[in-house]
XYZ file of C-alpha atoms in Angstrom:
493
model
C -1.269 -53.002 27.282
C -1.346 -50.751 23.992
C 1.198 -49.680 21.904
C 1.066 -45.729 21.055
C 0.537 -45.073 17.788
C 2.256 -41.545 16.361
C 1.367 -40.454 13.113
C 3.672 -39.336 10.814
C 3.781 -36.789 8.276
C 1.858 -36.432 4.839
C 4.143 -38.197 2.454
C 4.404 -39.128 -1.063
C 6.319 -42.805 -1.365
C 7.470 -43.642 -4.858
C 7.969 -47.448 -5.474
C 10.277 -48.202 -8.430
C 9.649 -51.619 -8.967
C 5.766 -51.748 -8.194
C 4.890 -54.710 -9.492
C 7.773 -56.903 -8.233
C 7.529 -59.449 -5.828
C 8.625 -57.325 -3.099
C 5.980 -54.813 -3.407
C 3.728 -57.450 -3.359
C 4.670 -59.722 -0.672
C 6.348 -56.783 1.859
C 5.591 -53.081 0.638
C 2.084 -53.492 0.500
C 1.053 -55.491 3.491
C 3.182 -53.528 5.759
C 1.800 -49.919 4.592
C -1.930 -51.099 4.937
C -1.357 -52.397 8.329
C 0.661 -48.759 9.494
C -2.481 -46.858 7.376
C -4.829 -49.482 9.337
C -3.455 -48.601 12.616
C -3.635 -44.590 11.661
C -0.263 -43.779 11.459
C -0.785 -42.217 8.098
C -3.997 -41.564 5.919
C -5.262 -40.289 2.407
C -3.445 -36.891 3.005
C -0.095 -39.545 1.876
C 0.333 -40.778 -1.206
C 2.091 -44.242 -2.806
C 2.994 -43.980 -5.936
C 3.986 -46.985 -8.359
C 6.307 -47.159 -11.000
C 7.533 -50.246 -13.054
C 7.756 -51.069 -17.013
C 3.834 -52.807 -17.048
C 1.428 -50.727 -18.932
C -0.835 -50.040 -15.595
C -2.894 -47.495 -14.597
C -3.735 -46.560 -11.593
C -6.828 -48.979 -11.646
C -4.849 -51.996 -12.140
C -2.276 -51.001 -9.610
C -5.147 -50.331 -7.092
C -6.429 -54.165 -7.965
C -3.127 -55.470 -7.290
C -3.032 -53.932 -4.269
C -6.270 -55.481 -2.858
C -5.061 -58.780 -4.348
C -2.092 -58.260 -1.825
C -3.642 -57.830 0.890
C -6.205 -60.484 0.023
C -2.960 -63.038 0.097
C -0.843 -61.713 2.247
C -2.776 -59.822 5.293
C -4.249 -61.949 7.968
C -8.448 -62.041 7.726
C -8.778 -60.875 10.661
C -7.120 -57.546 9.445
C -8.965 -57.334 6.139
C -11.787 -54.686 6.696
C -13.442 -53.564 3.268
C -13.449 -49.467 4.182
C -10.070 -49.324 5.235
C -8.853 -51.554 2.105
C -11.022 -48.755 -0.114
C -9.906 -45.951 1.572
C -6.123 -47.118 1.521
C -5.926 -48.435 -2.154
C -7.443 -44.698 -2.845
C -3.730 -43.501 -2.331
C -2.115 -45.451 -4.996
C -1.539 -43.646 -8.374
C 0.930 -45.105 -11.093
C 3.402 -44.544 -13.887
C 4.336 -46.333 -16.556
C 8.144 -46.250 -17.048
C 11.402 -47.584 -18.126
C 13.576 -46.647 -15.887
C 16.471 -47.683 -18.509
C 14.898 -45.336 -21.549
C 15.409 -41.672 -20.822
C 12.988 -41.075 -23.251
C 10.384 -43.336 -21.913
C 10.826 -42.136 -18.161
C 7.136 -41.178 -16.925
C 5.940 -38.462 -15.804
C 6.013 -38.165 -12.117
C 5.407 -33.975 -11.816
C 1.638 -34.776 -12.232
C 1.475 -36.978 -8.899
C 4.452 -35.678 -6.604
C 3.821 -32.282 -4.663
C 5.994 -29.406 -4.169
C 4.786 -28.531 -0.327
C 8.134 -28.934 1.650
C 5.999 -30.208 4.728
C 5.213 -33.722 2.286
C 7.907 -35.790 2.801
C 8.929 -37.067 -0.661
C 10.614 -41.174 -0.175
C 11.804 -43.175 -3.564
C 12.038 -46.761 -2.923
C 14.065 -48.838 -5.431
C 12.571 -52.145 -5.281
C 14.135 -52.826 -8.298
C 17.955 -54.304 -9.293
C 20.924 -52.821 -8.244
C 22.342 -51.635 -11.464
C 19.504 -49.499 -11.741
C 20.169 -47.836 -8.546
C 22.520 -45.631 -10.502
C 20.542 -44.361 -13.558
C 17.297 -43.787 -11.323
C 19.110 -41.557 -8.992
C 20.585 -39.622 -11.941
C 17.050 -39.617 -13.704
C 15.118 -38.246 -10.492
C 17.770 -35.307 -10.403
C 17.074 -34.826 -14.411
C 14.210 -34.130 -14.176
C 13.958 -32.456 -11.262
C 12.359 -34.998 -9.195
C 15.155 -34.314 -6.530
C 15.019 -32.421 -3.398
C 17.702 -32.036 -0.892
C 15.103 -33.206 1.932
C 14.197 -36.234 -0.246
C 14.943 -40.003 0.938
C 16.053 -43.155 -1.127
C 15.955 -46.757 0.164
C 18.002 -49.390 -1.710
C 17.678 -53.077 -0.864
C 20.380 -55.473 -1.257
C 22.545 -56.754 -2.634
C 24.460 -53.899 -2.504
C 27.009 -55.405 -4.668
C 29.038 -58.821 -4.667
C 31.779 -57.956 -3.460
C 34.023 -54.339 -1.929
C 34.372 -53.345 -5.337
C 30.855 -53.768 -6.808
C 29.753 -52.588 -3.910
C 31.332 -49.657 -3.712
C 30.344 -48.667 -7.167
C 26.567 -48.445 -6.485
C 27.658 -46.451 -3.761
C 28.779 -44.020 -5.541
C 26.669 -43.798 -8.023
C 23.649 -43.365 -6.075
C 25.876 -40.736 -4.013
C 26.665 -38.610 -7.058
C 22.845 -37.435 -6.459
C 22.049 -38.139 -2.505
C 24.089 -37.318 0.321
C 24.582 -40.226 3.157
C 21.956 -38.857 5.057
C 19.645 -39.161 2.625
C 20.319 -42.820 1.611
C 18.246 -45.520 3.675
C 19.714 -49.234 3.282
C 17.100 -51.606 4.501
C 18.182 -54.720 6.425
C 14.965 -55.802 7.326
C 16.256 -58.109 10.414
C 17.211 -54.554 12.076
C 13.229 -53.864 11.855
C 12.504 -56.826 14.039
C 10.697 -55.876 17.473
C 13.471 -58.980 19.423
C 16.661 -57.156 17.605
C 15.493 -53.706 18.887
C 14.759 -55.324 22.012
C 18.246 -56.408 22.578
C 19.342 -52.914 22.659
C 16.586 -52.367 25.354
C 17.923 -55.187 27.010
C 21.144 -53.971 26.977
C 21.093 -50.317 27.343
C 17.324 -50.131 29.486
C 18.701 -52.327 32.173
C 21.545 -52.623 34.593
C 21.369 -56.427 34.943
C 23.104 -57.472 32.299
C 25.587 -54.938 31.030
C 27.964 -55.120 33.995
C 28.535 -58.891 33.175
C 28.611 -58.242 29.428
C 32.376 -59.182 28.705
C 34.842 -61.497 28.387
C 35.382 -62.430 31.996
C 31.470 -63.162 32.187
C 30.465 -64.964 28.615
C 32.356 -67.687 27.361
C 30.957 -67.601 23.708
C 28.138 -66.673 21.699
C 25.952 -68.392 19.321
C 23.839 -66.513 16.339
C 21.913 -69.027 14.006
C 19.465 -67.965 11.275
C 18.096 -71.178 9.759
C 15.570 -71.714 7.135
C 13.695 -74.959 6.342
C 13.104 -74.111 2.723
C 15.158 -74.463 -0.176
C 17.505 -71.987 -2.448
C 17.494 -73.484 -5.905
C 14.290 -71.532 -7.004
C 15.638 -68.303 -6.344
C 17.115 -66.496 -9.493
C 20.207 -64.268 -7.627
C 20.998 -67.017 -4.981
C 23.550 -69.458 -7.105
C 25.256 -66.236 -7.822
C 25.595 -64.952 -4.185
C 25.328 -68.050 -1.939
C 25.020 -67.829 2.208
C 28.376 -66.299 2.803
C 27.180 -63.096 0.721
C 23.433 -63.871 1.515
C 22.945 -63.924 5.059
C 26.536 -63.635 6.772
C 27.394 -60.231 5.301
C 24.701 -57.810 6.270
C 22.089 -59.934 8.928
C 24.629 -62.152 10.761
C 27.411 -59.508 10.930
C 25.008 -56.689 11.969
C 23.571 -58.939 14.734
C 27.001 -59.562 15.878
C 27.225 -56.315 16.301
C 24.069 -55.241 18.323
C 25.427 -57.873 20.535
C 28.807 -56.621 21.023
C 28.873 -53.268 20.653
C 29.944 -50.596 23.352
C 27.018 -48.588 24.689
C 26.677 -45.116 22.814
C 26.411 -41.677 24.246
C 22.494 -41.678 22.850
C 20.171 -43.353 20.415
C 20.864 -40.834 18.136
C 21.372 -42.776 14.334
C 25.488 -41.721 13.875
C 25.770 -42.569 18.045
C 25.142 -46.295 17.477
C 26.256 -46.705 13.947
C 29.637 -45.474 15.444
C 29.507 -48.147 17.971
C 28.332 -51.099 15.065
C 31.332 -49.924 12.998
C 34.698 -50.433 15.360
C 32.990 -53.779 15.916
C 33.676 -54.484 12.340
C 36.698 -53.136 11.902
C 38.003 -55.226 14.980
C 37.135 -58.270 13.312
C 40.064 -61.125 13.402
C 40.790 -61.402 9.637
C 39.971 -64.849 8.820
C 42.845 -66.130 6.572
C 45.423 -68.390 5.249
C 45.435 -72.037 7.898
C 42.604 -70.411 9.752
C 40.353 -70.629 7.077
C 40.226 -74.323 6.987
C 39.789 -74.337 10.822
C 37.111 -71.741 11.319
C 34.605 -71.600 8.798
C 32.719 -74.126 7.133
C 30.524 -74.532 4.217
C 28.164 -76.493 3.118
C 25.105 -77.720 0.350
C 22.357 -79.673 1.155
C 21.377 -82.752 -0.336
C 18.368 -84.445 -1.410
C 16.327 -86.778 1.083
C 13.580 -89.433 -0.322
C 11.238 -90.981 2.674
C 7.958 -93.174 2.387
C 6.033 -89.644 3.149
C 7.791 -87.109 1.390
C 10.990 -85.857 -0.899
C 13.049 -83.485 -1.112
C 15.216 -82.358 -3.866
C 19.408 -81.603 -3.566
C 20.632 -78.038 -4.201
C 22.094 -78.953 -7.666
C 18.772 -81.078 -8.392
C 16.715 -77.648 -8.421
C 19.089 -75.372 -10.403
C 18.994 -74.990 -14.177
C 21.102 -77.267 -16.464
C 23.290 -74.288 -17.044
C 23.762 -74.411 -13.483
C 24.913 -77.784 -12.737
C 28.014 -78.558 -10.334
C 27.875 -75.423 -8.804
C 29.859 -74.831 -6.043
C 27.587 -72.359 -3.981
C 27.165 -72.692 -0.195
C 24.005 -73.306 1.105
C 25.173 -73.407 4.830
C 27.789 -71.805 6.412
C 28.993 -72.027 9.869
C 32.225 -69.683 11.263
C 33.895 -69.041 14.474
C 34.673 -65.249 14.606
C 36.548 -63.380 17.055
C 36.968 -59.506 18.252
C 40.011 -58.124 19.002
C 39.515 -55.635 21.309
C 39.051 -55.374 25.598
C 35.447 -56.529 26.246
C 35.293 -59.328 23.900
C 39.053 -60.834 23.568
C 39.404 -64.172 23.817
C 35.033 -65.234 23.425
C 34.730 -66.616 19.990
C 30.979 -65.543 18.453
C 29.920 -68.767 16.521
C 27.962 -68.063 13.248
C 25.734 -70.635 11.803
C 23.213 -70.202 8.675
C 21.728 -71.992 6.025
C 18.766 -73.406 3.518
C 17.001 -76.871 4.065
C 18.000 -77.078 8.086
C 15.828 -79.120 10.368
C 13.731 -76.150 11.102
C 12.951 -72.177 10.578
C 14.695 -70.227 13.568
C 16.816 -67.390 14.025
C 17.923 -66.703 17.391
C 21.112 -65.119 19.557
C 22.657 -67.280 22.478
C 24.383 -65.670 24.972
C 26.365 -68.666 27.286
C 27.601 -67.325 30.857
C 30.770 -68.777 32.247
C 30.720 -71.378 34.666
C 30.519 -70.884 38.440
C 34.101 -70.956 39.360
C 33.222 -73.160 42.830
C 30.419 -75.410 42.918
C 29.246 -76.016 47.019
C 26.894 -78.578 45.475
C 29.478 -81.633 45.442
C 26.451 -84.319 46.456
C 23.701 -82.326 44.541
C 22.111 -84.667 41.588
C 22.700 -82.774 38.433
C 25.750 -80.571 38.220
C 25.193 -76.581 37.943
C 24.915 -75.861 34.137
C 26.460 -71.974 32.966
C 23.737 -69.869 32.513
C 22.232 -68.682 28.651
C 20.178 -65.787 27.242
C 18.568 -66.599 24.276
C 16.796 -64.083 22.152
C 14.942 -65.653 19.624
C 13.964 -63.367 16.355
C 11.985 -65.775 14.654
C 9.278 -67.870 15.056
C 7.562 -67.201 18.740
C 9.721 -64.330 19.591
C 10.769 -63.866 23.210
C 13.387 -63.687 25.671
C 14.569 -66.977 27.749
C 16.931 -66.575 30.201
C 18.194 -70.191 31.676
C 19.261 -71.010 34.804
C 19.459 -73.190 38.109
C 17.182 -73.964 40.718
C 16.214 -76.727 43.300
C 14.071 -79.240 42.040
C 11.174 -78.902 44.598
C 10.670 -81.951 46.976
C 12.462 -83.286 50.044
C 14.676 -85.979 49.811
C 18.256 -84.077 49.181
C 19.324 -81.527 46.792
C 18.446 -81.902 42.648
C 19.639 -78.680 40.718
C 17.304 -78.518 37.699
C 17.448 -75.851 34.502
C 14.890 -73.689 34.077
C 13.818 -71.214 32.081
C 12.436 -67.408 33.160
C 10.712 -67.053 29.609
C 9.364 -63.670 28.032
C 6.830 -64.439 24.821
C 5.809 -61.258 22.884
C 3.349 -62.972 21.760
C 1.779 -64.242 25.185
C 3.122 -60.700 27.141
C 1.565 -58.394 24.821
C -1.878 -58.881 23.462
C -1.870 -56.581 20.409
C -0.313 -57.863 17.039
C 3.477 -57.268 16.692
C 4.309 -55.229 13.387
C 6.261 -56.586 10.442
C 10.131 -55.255 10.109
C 9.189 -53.768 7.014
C 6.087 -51.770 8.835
C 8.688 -49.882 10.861
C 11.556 -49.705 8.381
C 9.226 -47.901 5.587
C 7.823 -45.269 8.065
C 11.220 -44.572 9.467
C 12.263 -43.412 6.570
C 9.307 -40.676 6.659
C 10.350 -40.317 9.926
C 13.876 -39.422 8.942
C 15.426 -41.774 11.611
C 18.390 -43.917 10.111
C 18.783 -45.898 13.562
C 18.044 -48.933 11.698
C 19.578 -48.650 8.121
C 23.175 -49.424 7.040
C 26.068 -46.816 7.076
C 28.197 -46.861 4.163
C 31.207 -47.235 6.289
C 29.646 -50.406 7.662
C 28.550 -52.222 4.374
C 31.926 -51.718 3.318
C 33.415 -52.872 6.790
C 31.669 -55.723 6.304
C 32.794 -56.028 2.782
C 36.409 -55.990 3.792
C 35.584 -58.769 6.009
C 33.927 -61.033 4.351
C 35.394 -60.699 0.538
C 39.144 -62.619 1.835
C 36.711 -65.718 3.138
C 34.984 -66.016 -0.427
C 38.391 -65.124 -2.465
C 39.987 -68.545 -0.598
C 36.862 -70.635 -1.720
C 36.810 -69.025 -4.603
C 40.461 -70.930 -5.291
C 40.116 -73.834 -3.358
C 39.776 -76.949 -4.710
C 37.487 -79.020 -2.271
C 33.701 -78.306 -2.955
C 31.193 -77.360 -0.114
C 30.645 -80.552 2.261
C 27.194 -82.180 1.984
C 24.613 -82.240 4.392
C 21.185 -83.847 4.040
C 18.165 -81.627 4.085
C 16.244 -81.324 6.919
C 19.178 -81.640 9.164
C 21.289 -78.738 11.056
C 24.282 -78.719 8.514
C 27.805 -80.915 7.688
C 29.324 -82.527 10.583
C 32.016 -80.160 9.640
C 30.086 -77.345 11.763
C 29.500 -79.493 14.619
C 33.571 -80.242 14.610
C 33.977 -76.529 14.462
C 32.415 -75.633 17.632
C 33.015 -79.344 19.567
C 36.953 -78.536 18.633
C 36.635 -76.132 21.598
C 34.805 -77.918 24.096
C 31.225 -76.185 22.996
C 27.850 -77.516 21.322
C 25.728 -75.399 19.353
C 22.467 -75.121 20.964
C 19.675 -77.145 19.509
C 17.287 -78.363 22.331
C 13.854 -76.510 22.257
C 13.893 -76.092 18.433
């Protein structure tokens, strides 16, 4: 089986920030494989801007080096690498000197049919002044697009300020916050799963599910990265990822799959968040930093041993694990267990979905007793769809009731190579469809949420509980979810 490919319209994509590490690692790689595949070609343009004295020769190179590192070999094919790199041009420019702001004019068109995308790979302060410089000098067009990566802020407040400064020039249709876990092919499955099939939606709700599990773990470390003492997992991964998976998994189904349908749906999830507060703060979240582990074979170093001097005896989370709950009909009284964090015991991110338990068992002599059903969706690595449940054990000799799995593997069901989040993200945006990008209204949802949970660490006094790298977190977490009779689920990692 083939995927369709459907081409999109001529565009020009300008790429503040062009020779970040973004661009390099993400940007790049994902356009070459869409332009590979023939979804766009030289009719489009991408167009790099950043402070380095480049022209468009050296940004060319550096896009060949890209793909060199970062595209698989058997993707690399020397025409298609010429003939893409032949659509980069670039333009000198400090985006925080007026009076050194390049000249763009020369390289985007005027034809209303070329869709005209800025991307601000760049830092979030400077969200503001480009928006207000593209509008200056005219580089604005009421049809344009603008994509802004996080962080989006710290907190509500900072958040809200980039906001509205990029919104002083684009209107909220115009403005395209990536998340790149919504670009995922599993995560856009689970609406399929949901809303393409009858199976499952009928049993979606409280009487059916007794809880839910989302985990996001990552086996490297944190220390190296420049924003992450400042932000931590709370602001890093719980905010936008966790919280917007939550969501895909609990929304109500809306009236179509038009952008503002579903968004809808995502938002009175968030706003029927239980606030987490005052005692249940101590008894429903949990945070954590890992430390350093020495073996015969191999070290590894603590949080605190890779930061800075400056940045000794911090107190930022490198783990975090929370039991969150909705307040509303379908999903009163399941608690949705969140669990994330650096140096874990290995790289997965996947949503568990645990069934009730059979109210009567008939199988009172059966060896093994009937275990509740799970779905898991796993994101990341081998991505698939495992649904667990009971069968016979096969043989004579009585009855043995044995858990199996009915497993779906992308990677085994489909033969062809599954895109990268980013490949679909950047070409919805040409597109026009903002099915996968961040409301306003939601961020700062999410915002509201989250900000009381960091204010009480903030000004407590106990410092985030240890936990040895290469494990799955404090024994704190595994209190948090064993306090209610659950486990989190670990076997098959």
């Amino acid at each position: 089986m083939s995927s369709r490919i459907i081409p999109v319209q001529p565009f020009d994509y300008v790429v503040f920030g062009a020779t970040g590490d973004l661009t390099k690692r993400k940007l790049i790689p994902a356009l070459y494989h869409r332009f590979k595949d023939g979804q766009f070609d030289e009719q489009s343009r991408i167009i790099g801007v950043s402070r380095s004295k480049w022209g468009d020769a050296e940004f060319q190179k550096a896009a060949r080096a890209s793909i060199t590192e970062f595209v698989e070999p058997e993707y690399q094919d020397k025409k298609t690498i010429d003939r893409f790199v032949s659509t980069f041009s670039y333009i000198a420019n400090d985006v925080t000197d007026e009076k050194n702001w390049g000249d763009l004019k020369k390289n985007l068109r005027d034809d209303p049919k070329i869709v005209r995308a800025f991307y601000l790979a760049v830092a979030p302060d400077l969200f503001g002044p480009i928006c207000q410089y593209l509008a200056k000098k005219g580089y604005y067009r009421r049809d344009a697009r603008v994509v802004i990566e996080k962080p989006l802020g710290h907190d509500l407040g900072s958040s809200m300020q980039i906001n509205d400064a990029v919104a002083k020039i684009f209107e909220e249709d115009q403005v395209y916050r990536i998340d790149h876990y919504l670009g995922k092919e599993t995560v856009q499955n689970l609406l399929a799963l949901r809303f393409a099939n009858i199976l499952f939606e009928p049993i979606w709700n409280s009487a059916h599910i007794d809880h839910v599990q989302i985990t996001v773990a990552e086996s490297v470390g944190a220390g190296t990265r420049g924003y992450y003492d400042e932000s931590g997992a709370l602001r890093d991964m719980i905010q936008n990822h966790m919280l917007q998976l939550l969501c895909l998994v609990a929304m109500e189904p809306p009236a179509s799959d038009d952008a503002n349908a579903l968004r809808d749906e995502k938002l009175k999830v968030l706003r029927s968040l239980k606030p987490i507060i005052g005692d249940a703060l101590t008894r429903t979240t949990v945070r954590g930093q890992y430390r350093g582990v020495t073996a015969e074979t191999a070290s590894v170093k603590s949080y605190q041993d890779e930061l800075p001097d400056d940045k000794k005896g911090s107190r930022t989370e490198t783990f975090v694990a929370l039991k969150a709950e909705i307040e509303n009909w379908r999903w009163s009284g399941v608690p949705f267990y969140l669990r994330t964090g650096k140096r874990m015991a290995t790289r997965v991110s996947e949503i568990v979905i645990q069934f009730c338990n059979i109210p009567h068992s008939i199988f009172d002599h059966a060896e093994g007793a009937p275990k509740p059903n799970r779905l898991v969706i796993r994101l990341q690595p081998d991505e698939g769809v495992k649904l667990l449940m009971m069968i016979k054990d096969p043989g004579p000799g009585g009855m043995r009731l044995r858990e199996v799995p009915l497993n779906l593997s992308f990677a085994q069901a489909f033969s062809e190579r599954t895109p990268e989040a980013y490949e679909r993200l950047l070409l919805d945006v040409v597109r026009g469809n903002q099915t996968l990008f961040m409301r306003r209204d939601e961020l700062e949802a999410a915002w509201s949420w989250v900000d009381p949970i960091r204010q009480a660490w903030d000004a407590a006094s106990d410092a985030p509980q240890p936990y040895s790298a290469g494990t799955w977190g404090p024994t704190g977490a595994i209190a948090l979810i064993e306090r209610d009779g659950r486990t989190w689920h670990e076997d098959g990692h």
